[in-house]
Amino acid sequence: MSRLDALYLWIARWEGIRGLLGTFEVVTNMMCSAADILFIFCFLRIADIARKEDGRPPIRARYGIILVFLVLTPALLFFKGPALMVWTSAILGIPYLVLAWSVVTDVAGIVRLIRRRIERRGNA
Amino acid sequence: MTYRLFSFAMALFWVFVQQTCLCCAKWACYDLRGTLPANVWPAGVPEERPRDLRRFVLQQIALLAALIALAAADLWILPPVHPHSNNSPSLVWQFLCTVMLILDGGLVSFEWRIYRLHAVRGADPGAAGARFAFWWTTGCLILYAIWFGGALSVARRYGLNPLEWEFLCLFYFRIVNGLYLVLEGSMGVIALLLWRNLRREEGRHVPA
């Protein structure tokens, strides 16, 4: 039996594998959710700088939505199986929707902002 | 079946969101590339902006259509490896998760390029980003092929039961989840650095 076979068989037949996989699932889902929310928060902050320079109103509601889902992230600890999938879909999915909406509506402003900054430095 | 359909629908929705972000990020890179001095552009490379972007969008649409077709086939046509009520033991489901990992790698590559275009004057890390995306994609596909090639072989030779097969699939999914986490964390850090740089400049600039 090769070492690779032994590894596969250990994963398939070790009696503690279910608990290990379940723990990894919850921990990685929670950390992914937190990392996503950090990314979306930074994106919204950048979008806000662009909006300010374009004279557009600042973002408000979207911060509220991602804050709600950041607070809800630890709730994933209390679910497993299909319920975990459904709650993960909501907790990761709705901030993802916020990101998609923000990217589509704010990316042009962000690009204009970065372009202005690069060109200003070039002229200085 | 309803649960499997829901899972596939969610995953395909995430793929769609990733692709939307990818298309926007690619457009942003092309737009910002115009700020570079002419001598930074690779010699002999023509400006194919509209055609190149259109091709990229069409590729993404084709990829999404192929994934939808694969998911539909897995739900209603393909014979299952064994009877199951969730998607974990499905090779198509695991492939879909691998594709999401590949798309995330593309997003990191574009985001890094935007950050560098802003942070480093007159430098375009486009070629390095494209190399990263290529090797990341290749690596993810090799990981999928090697893992499930080995898993199928072991399942056949040692007569694994359905639950044992599911554990092998779930273990692969945890590896993918770990890699997602690395990519999502990297995206967060790059966005944080870009925000910090833009905010610093904001203090030195009074908008007209």
Short mmCIF file of C-alpha atoms in Angstrom, two decimals:
data_model
loop_
_atom_site.label_atom_id
_atom_site.label_comp_id
_atom_site.label_asym_id
_atom_site.label_seq_id
_atom_site.Cartn_x
_atom_site.Cartn_y
_atom_site.Cartn_z
CA MET A 1 0.00 0.00 0.00
CA SER A 2 1.48 3.37 -1.02
CA ARG A 3 1.59 6.33 1.35
CA LEU A 4 -1.04 8.10 -0.77
CA ASP A 5 -3.37 5.12 -0.46
CA ALA A 6 -2.76 5.10 3.28
CA LEU A 7 -3.63 8.82 3.46
CA TYR A 8 -6.89 8.31 1.53
CA LEU A 9 -7.82 5.34 3.69
CA TRP A 10 -7.03 7.24 6.87
CA ILE A 11 -9.31 10.10 5.74
CA ALA A 12 -12.05 7.69 4.69
CA ARG A 13 -11.97 5.41 7.73
CA TRP A 14 -10.62 7.30 10.73
CA GLU A 15 -13.40 7.41 13.29
CA GLY A 16 -12.75 11.03 14.27
CA ILE A 17 -12.86 12.39 10.70
CA ARG A 18 -16.48 13.53 10.89
CA GLY A 19 -15.78 15.78 13.88
CA LEU A 20 -12.56 17.13 12.35
CA LEU A 21 -14.24 17.98 9.03
CA GLY A 22 -17.22 19.54 10.82
CA THR A 23 -14.94 21.74 12.93
CA PHE A 24 -12.89 22.80 9.90
CA GLU A 25 -16.10 23.63 8.04
CA VAL A 26 -17.42 25.96 10.70
CA VAL A 27 -14.04 27.62 11.35
CA THR A 28 -13.20 28.19 7.66
CA ASN A 29 -16.74 29.43 6.88
CA MET A 30 -16.56 31.93 9.74
CA MET A 31 -13.09 33.12 8.76
CA CYS A 32 -14.08 33.39 5.07
CA SER A 33 -17.11 35.42 6.07
CA ALA A 34 -14.95 37.74 8.19
CA ALA A 35 -12.34 38.09 5.38
CA ASP A 36 -15.09 38.83 2.84
CA ILE A 37 -16.59 41.47 5.08
CA LEU A 38 -13.15 43.08 5.58
CA PHE A 39 -12.72 43.21 1.80
CA ILE A 40 -16.21 44.62 1.22
CA PHE A 41 -15.70 47.21 3.98
CA CYS A 42 -12.41 48.40 2.41
CA PHE A 43 -14.05 48.48 -1.03
CA LEU A 44 -16.89 50.62 0.32
CA ARG A 45 -14.40 52.98 2.01
CA ILE A 46 -12.56 53.41 -1.31
CA ALA A 47 -15.90 53.94 -3.06
CA ASP A 48 -16.74 56.59 -0.46
CA ILE A 49 -13.52 58.54 -1.22
CA ALA A 50 -14.42 58.42 -4.93
CA ARG A 51 -18.00 59.51 -4.21
CA LYS A 52 -16.79 62.42 -2.07
CA GLU A 53 -14.56 63.72 -4.86
CA ASP A 54 -17.39 63.28 -7.38
CA GLY A 55 -19.80 65.16 -5.09
CA ARG A 56 -22.05 62.12 -4.66
CA PRO A 57 -23.75 61.22 -1.34
CA PRO A 58 -21.81 58.85 0.94
CA ILE A 59 -22.69 55.17 1.38
CA ARG A 60 -24.81 54.45 4.49
CA ALA A 61 -27.16 51.46 4.23
CA ARG A 62 -24.53 49.10 2.79
CA TYR A 63 -22.31 49.54 5.87
CA GLY A 64 -25.32 48.67 8.02
CA ILE A 65 -25.96 45.48 6.04
CA ILE A 66 -22.38 44.22 6.30
CA LEU A 67 -22.29 45.10 10.01
CA VAL A 68 -25.41 42.98 10.58
CA PHE A 69 -23.82 40.02 8.80
CA LEU A 70 -20.52 40.46 10.62
CA VAL A 71 -22.44 40.23 13.91
CA LEU A 72 -24.36 37.19 12.62
CA THR A 73 -21.18 35.32 11.56
CA PRO A 74 -20.62 33.60 14.97
CA ALA A 75 -24.13 32.14 14.63
CA LEU A 76 -22.57 29.62 12.20
CA LEU A 77 -21.17 27.87 15.29
CA PHE A 78 -24.65 26.64 16.14
CA PHE A 79 -25.50 24.94 12.83
CA LYS A 80 -24.40 21.82 11.00
CA GLY A 81 -25.41 19.84 7.93
CA PRO A 82 -27.93 21.37 5.51
CA ALA A 83 -28.85 24.12 7.99
CA LEU A 84 -25.21 25.22 8.02
CA MET A 85 -25.23 25.41 4.21
CA VAL A 86 -28.41 27.52 4.21
CA TRP A 87 -27.12 29.92 6.89
CA THR A 88 -23.68 30.12 5.30
CA SER A 89 -25.37 30.97 2.01
CA ALA A 90 -27.21 33.83 3.68
CA ILE A 91 -24.31 35.11 5.79
CA LEU A 92 -21.83 34.96 2.92
CA GLY A 93 -24.30 35.52 0.09
CA ILE A 94 -25.96 38.76 1.12
CA PRO A 95 -22.67 40.64 1.69
CA TYR A 96 -21.62 39.19 -1.67
CA LEU A 97 -24.71 40.78 -3.22
CA VAL A 98 -23.72 44.08 -1.60
CA LEU A 99 -20.25 43.68 -3.14
CA ALA A 100 -21.64 42.89 -6.59
CA TRP A 101 -23.97 45.89 -6.44
CA SER A 102 -21.15 48.15 -5.21
CA VAL A 103 -18.70 46.95 -7.86
CA VAL A 104 -21.20 47.58 -10.66
CA THR A 105 -22.30 51.00 -9.39
CA ASP A 106 -19.01 52.37 -8.00
CA VAL A 107 -16.16 50.86 -10.02
CA ALA A 108 -16.23 53.65 -12.63
CA GLY A 109 -15.90 56.30 -9.89
CA ILE A 110 -13.06 54.38 -8.23
CA VAL A 111 -11.19 54.06 -11.54
CA ARG A 112 -11.64 57.82 -12.18
CA LEU A 113 -10.30 58.52 -8.67
CA ILE A 114 -7.21 56.31 -9.09
CA ARG A 115 -6.59 57.71 -12.58
CA ARG A 116 -6.75 61.30 -11.25
CA ARG A 117 -4.33 60.43 -8.44
CA ILE A 118 -1.84 58.75 -10.80
CA GLU A 119 -2.02 61.62 -13.30
CA ARG A 120 -1.64 64.25 -10.58
CA ARG A 121 1.50 62.54 -9.31
CA GLY A 122 2.78 62.34 -12.89
CA ASN A 123 2.29 66.09 -13.33
CA ALA A 124 3.83 67.02 -9.95
CA MET B 1 -33.29 17.02 -4.65
CA THR B 2 -34.55 20.42 -3.47
CA TYR B 3 -31.52 20.81 -1.22
CA ARG B 4 -29.11 19.82 -4.00
CA LEU B 5 -30.82 22.25 -6.37
CA PHE B 6 -30.57 25.03 -3.78
CA SER B 7 -26.84 24.34 -3.23
CA PHE B 8 -26.10 24.39 -6.94
CA ALA B 9 -28.15 27.56 -7.41
CA MET B 10 -26.23 29.30 -4.61
CA ALA B 11 -22.84 28.20 -5.95
CA LEU B 12 -23.73 29.30 -9.48
CA PHE B 13 -24.94 32.64 -8.13
CA TRP B 14 -21.55 33.08 -6.41
CA VAL B 15 -19.79 32.22 -9.65
CA PHE B 16 -21.91 34.86 -11.40
CA VAL B 17 -20.97 37.47 -8.77
CA GLN B 18 -17.27 36.54 -9.07
CA GLN B 19 -17.47 36.85 -12.85
CA THR B 20 -19.18 40.25 -12.61
CA CYS B 21 -16.38 41.45 -10.32
CA LEU B 22 -13.76 39.93 -12.66
CA CYS B 23 -15.15 41.72 -15.72
CA CYS B 24 -15.28 45.06 -13.84
CA ALA B 25 -11.73 44.52 -12.50
CA LYS B 26 -10.39 43.68 -15.96
CA TRP B 27 -12.02 46.80 -17.40
CA ALA B 28 -10.50 48.85 -14.53
CA CYS B 29 -7.01 47.44 -15.28
CA TYR B 30 -7.32 48.33 -18.96
CA ASP B 31 -8.53 51.81 -18.16
CA LEU B 32 -5.74 52.46 -15.64
CA ARG B 33 -3.15 51.02 -18.00
CA GLY B 34 -3.75 54.13 -20.10
CA THR B 35 -2.06 56.19 -17.37
CA LEU B 36 1.26 54.45 -17.96
CA PRO B 37 4.09 56.09 -19.89
CA ALA B 38 4.39 54.63 -23.40
CA ASN B 39 7.76 53.02 -22.66
CA VAL B 40 6.20 50.79 -19.97
CA TRP B 41 3.87 49.08 -22.45
CA PRO B 42 5.25 45.78 -23.73
CA ALA B 43 6.90 46.30 -27.13
CA GLY B 44 4.85 45.16 -30.11
CA VAL B 45 1.68 44.56 -28.09
CA PRO B 46 -1.21 46.31 -29.86
CA GLU B 47 -3.93 48.09 -27.91
CA GLU B 48 -6.87 45.67 -28.34
CA ARG B 49 -8.96 47.07 -25.56
CA PRO B 50 -12.56 46.76 -26.77
CA ARG B 51 -12.02 43.47 -28.58
CA ASP B 52 -10.06 41.97 -25.70
CA LEU B 53 -12.66 42.95 -23.12
CA ARG B 54 -15.51 41.66 -25.27
CA ARG B 55 -13.71 38.35 -25.67
CA PHE B 56 -13.16 38.12 -21.91
CA VAL B 57 -16.86 38.76 -21.20
CA LEU B 58 -17.89 36.17 -23.78
CA GLN B 59 -15.51 33.63 -22.22
CA GLN B 60 -17.09 34.25 -18.81
CA ILE B 61 -20.59 33.82 -20.24
CA ALA B 62 -19.52 30.56 -21.93
CA LEU B 63 -17.98 29.32 -18.67
CA LEU B 64 -21.16 30.09 -16.71
CA ALA B 65 -23.32 28.38 -19.34
CA ALA B 66 -21.06 25.31 -19.23
CA LEU B 67 -21.25 25.17 -15.43
CA ILE B 68 -25.06 25.49 -15.49
CA ALA B 69 -25.22 22.67 -18.03
CA LEU B 70 -22.90 20.50 -15.91
CA ALA B 71 -24.96 21.18 -12.78
CA ALA B 72 -28.19 20.33 -14.59
CA ALA B 73 -26.62 17.14 -15.95
CA ASP B 74 -25.42 16.18 -12.48
CA LEU B 75 -28.87 16.77 -10.99
CA TRP B 76 -30.98 15.07 -13.63
CA ILE B 77 -28.90 13.07 -16.14
CA LEU B 78 -25.52 11.75 -14.94
CA PRO B 79 -25.56 8.55 -12.89
CA PRO B 80 -24.41 9.37 -9.31
CA VAL B 81 -21.23 7.79 -7.89
CA HIS B 82 -23.68 6.50 -5.29
CA PRO B 83 -27.14 7.58 -4.12
CA HIS B 84 -26.87 10.80 -2.10
CA SER B 85 -29.08 13.60 -0.84
CA ASN B 86 -26.42 16.33 -0.80
CA ASN B 87 -23.84 17.55 -3.31
CA SER B 88 -20.65 16.67 -1.43
CA PRO B 89 -20.04 13.27 -3.09
CA SER B 90 -20.59 14.74 -6.56
CA LEU B 91 -17.54 15.23 -8.77
CA VAL B 92 -19.36 18.03 -10.63
CA TRP B 93 -20.00 19.85 -7.36
CA GLN B 94 -16.34 19.55 -6.39
CA PHE B 95 -15.34 20.81 -9.86
CA LEU B 96 -17.65 23.81 -9.43
CA CYS B 97 -15.94 24.61 -6.11
CA THR B 98 -12.56 24.33 -7.87
CA VAL B 99 -13.73 26.78 -10.57
CA MET B 100 -14.77 29.24 -7.84
CA LEU B 101 -11.27 28.95 -6.42
CA ILE B 102 -9.78 29.65 -9.86
CA LEU B 103 -12.00 32.73 -10.31
CA ASP B 104 -10.98 34.00 -6.86
CA GLY B 105 -7.33 33.71 -7.96
CA GLY B 106 -8.15 35.84 -11.01
CA LEU B 107 -9.75 38.47 -8.78
CA VAL B 108 -6.66 38.61 -6.55
CA SER B 109 -4.47 38.99 -9.63
CA PHE B 110 -6.51 41.92 -11.00
CA GLU B 111 -6.81 43.58 -7.59
CA TRP B 112 -3.03 43.35 -7.08
CA ARG B 113 -2.52 44.90 -10.51
CA ILE B 114 -4.81 47.84 -9.69
CA TYR B 115 -3.00 48.34 -6.37
CA ARG B 116 0.45 48.31 -8.04
CA LEU B 117 -0.64 50.60 -10.88
CA HIS B 118 -1.58 53.15 -8.24
CA ALA B 119 1.24 52.55 -5.76
CA VAL B 120 4.23 52.26 -8.10
CA ARG B 121 4.67 54.97 -10.68
CA GLY B 122 5.15 53.77 -14.25
CA ALA B 123 4.99 50.05 -13.44
CA ASP B 124 2.50 47.57 -14.85
CA PRO B 125 2.51 44.16 -13.16
CA GLY B 126 0.07 42.89 -15.81
CA ALA B 127 2.42 40.19 -17.11
CA ALA B 128 3.20 38.94 -13.59
CA GLY B 129 -0.53 38.94 -12.78
CA ALA B 130 -1.33 36.95 -15.93
CA ARG B 131 1.42 34.45 -15.05
CA PHE B 132 0.00 34.09 -11.53
CA ALA B 133 -3.51 33.55 -12.91
CA PHE B 134 -2.23 30.94 -15.38
CA TRP B 135 -0.25 28.95 -12.80
CA TRP B 136 -3.00 29.27 -10.21
CA THR B 137 -5.56 27.87 -12.67
CA THR B 138 -3.20 25.07 -13.69
CA GLY B 139 -2.41 24.25 -10.06
CA CYS B 140 -6.10 24.13 -9.06
CA LEU B 141 -7.01 21.85 -11.98
CA ILE B 142 -4.04 19.55 -11.25
CA LEU B 143 -5.05 19.40 -7.58
CA TYR B 144 -8.60 18.41 -8.59
CA ALA B 145 -7.39 15.79 -11.08
CA ILE B 146 -4.78 14.27 -8.75
CA TRP B 147 -7.06 14.21 -5.71
CA PHE B 148 -10.05 12.63 -7.39
CA GLY B 149 -7.93 10.38 -9.63
CA GLY B 150 -6.37 8.93 -6.48
CA ALA B 151 -9.68 8.90 -4.60
CA LEU B 152 -11.52 7.00 -7.35
CA SER B 153 -8.68 4.51 -7.61
CA VAL B 154 -8.65 3.90 -3.83
CA ALA B 155 -12.47 3.70 -3.72
CA ARG B 156 -12.41 1.00 -6.41
CA ARG B 157 -9.48 -1.02 -5.07
CA TYR B 158 -10.45 -0.94 -1.39
CA GLY B 159 -14.24 -0.99 -1.88
CA LEU B 160 -15.00 2.23 0.03
CA ASN B 161 -18.61 2.59 1.09
CA PRO B 162 -20.67 5.75 0.25
CA LEU B 163 -19.91 7.43 3.58
CA GLU B 164 -16.17 6.84 3.22
CA TRP B 165 -16.26 8.29 -0.31
CA GLU B 166 -18.13 11.32 1.03
CA PHE B 167 -15.38 11.90 3.61
CA LEU B 168 -12.76 11.95 0.82
CA CYS B 169 -14.84 14.56 -1.05
CA LEU B 170 -15.41 16.62 2.09
CA PHE B 171 -11.69 16.57 2.87
CA TYR B 172 -10.95 17.94 -0.61
CA PHE B 173 -13.59 20.63 -0.05
CA ARG B 174 -11.85 21.62 3.21
CA ILE B 175 -8.55 22.02 1.32
CA VAL B 176 -10.38 24.24 -1.19
CA ASN B 177 -11.98 26.16 1.69
CA GLY B 178 -8.54 26.75 3.23
CA LEU B 179 -7.25 28.11 -0.10
CA TYR B 180 -10.36 30.33 -0.40
CA LEU B 181 -9.54 31.73 2.98
CA VAL B 182 -5.97 32.57 1.90
CA LEU B 183 -7.29 34.32 -1.24
CA GLU B 184 -10.13 36.17 0.52
CA GLY B 185 -7.67 37.29 3.21
CA SER B 186 -5.23 38.49 0.52
CA MET B 187 -8.01 40.41 -1.21
CA GLY B 188 -8.93 42.06 2.09
CA VAL B 189 -5.31 43.05 2.79
CA ILE B 190 -4.74 44.46 -0.72
CA ALA B 191 -7.99 46.46 -0.52
CA LEU B 192 -6.93 47.72 2.92
CA LEU B 193 -3.55 48.87 1.53
CA LEU B 194 -5.18 50.61 -1.44
CA TRP B 195 -7.67 52.35 0.84
CA ARG B 196 -4.83 53.46 3.15
CA ASN B 197 -2.86 54.91 0.21
CA LEU B 198 -5.88 56.72 -1.23
CA ARG B 199 -6.80 58.12 2.18
CA ARG B 200 -3.25 59.42 2.73
CA GLU B 201 -3.38 61.19 -0.61
CA GLU B 202 -6.80 62.57 0.23
CA GLY B 203 -5.20 64.61 3.03
CA ARG B 204 -2.83 66.18 0.53
CA HIS B 205 -5.55 67.00 -2.00
CA VAL B 206 -8.48 69.41 -1.84
CA PRO B 207 -11.08 68.42 -4.45
CA ALA B 208 -12.04 71.07 -6.99
#
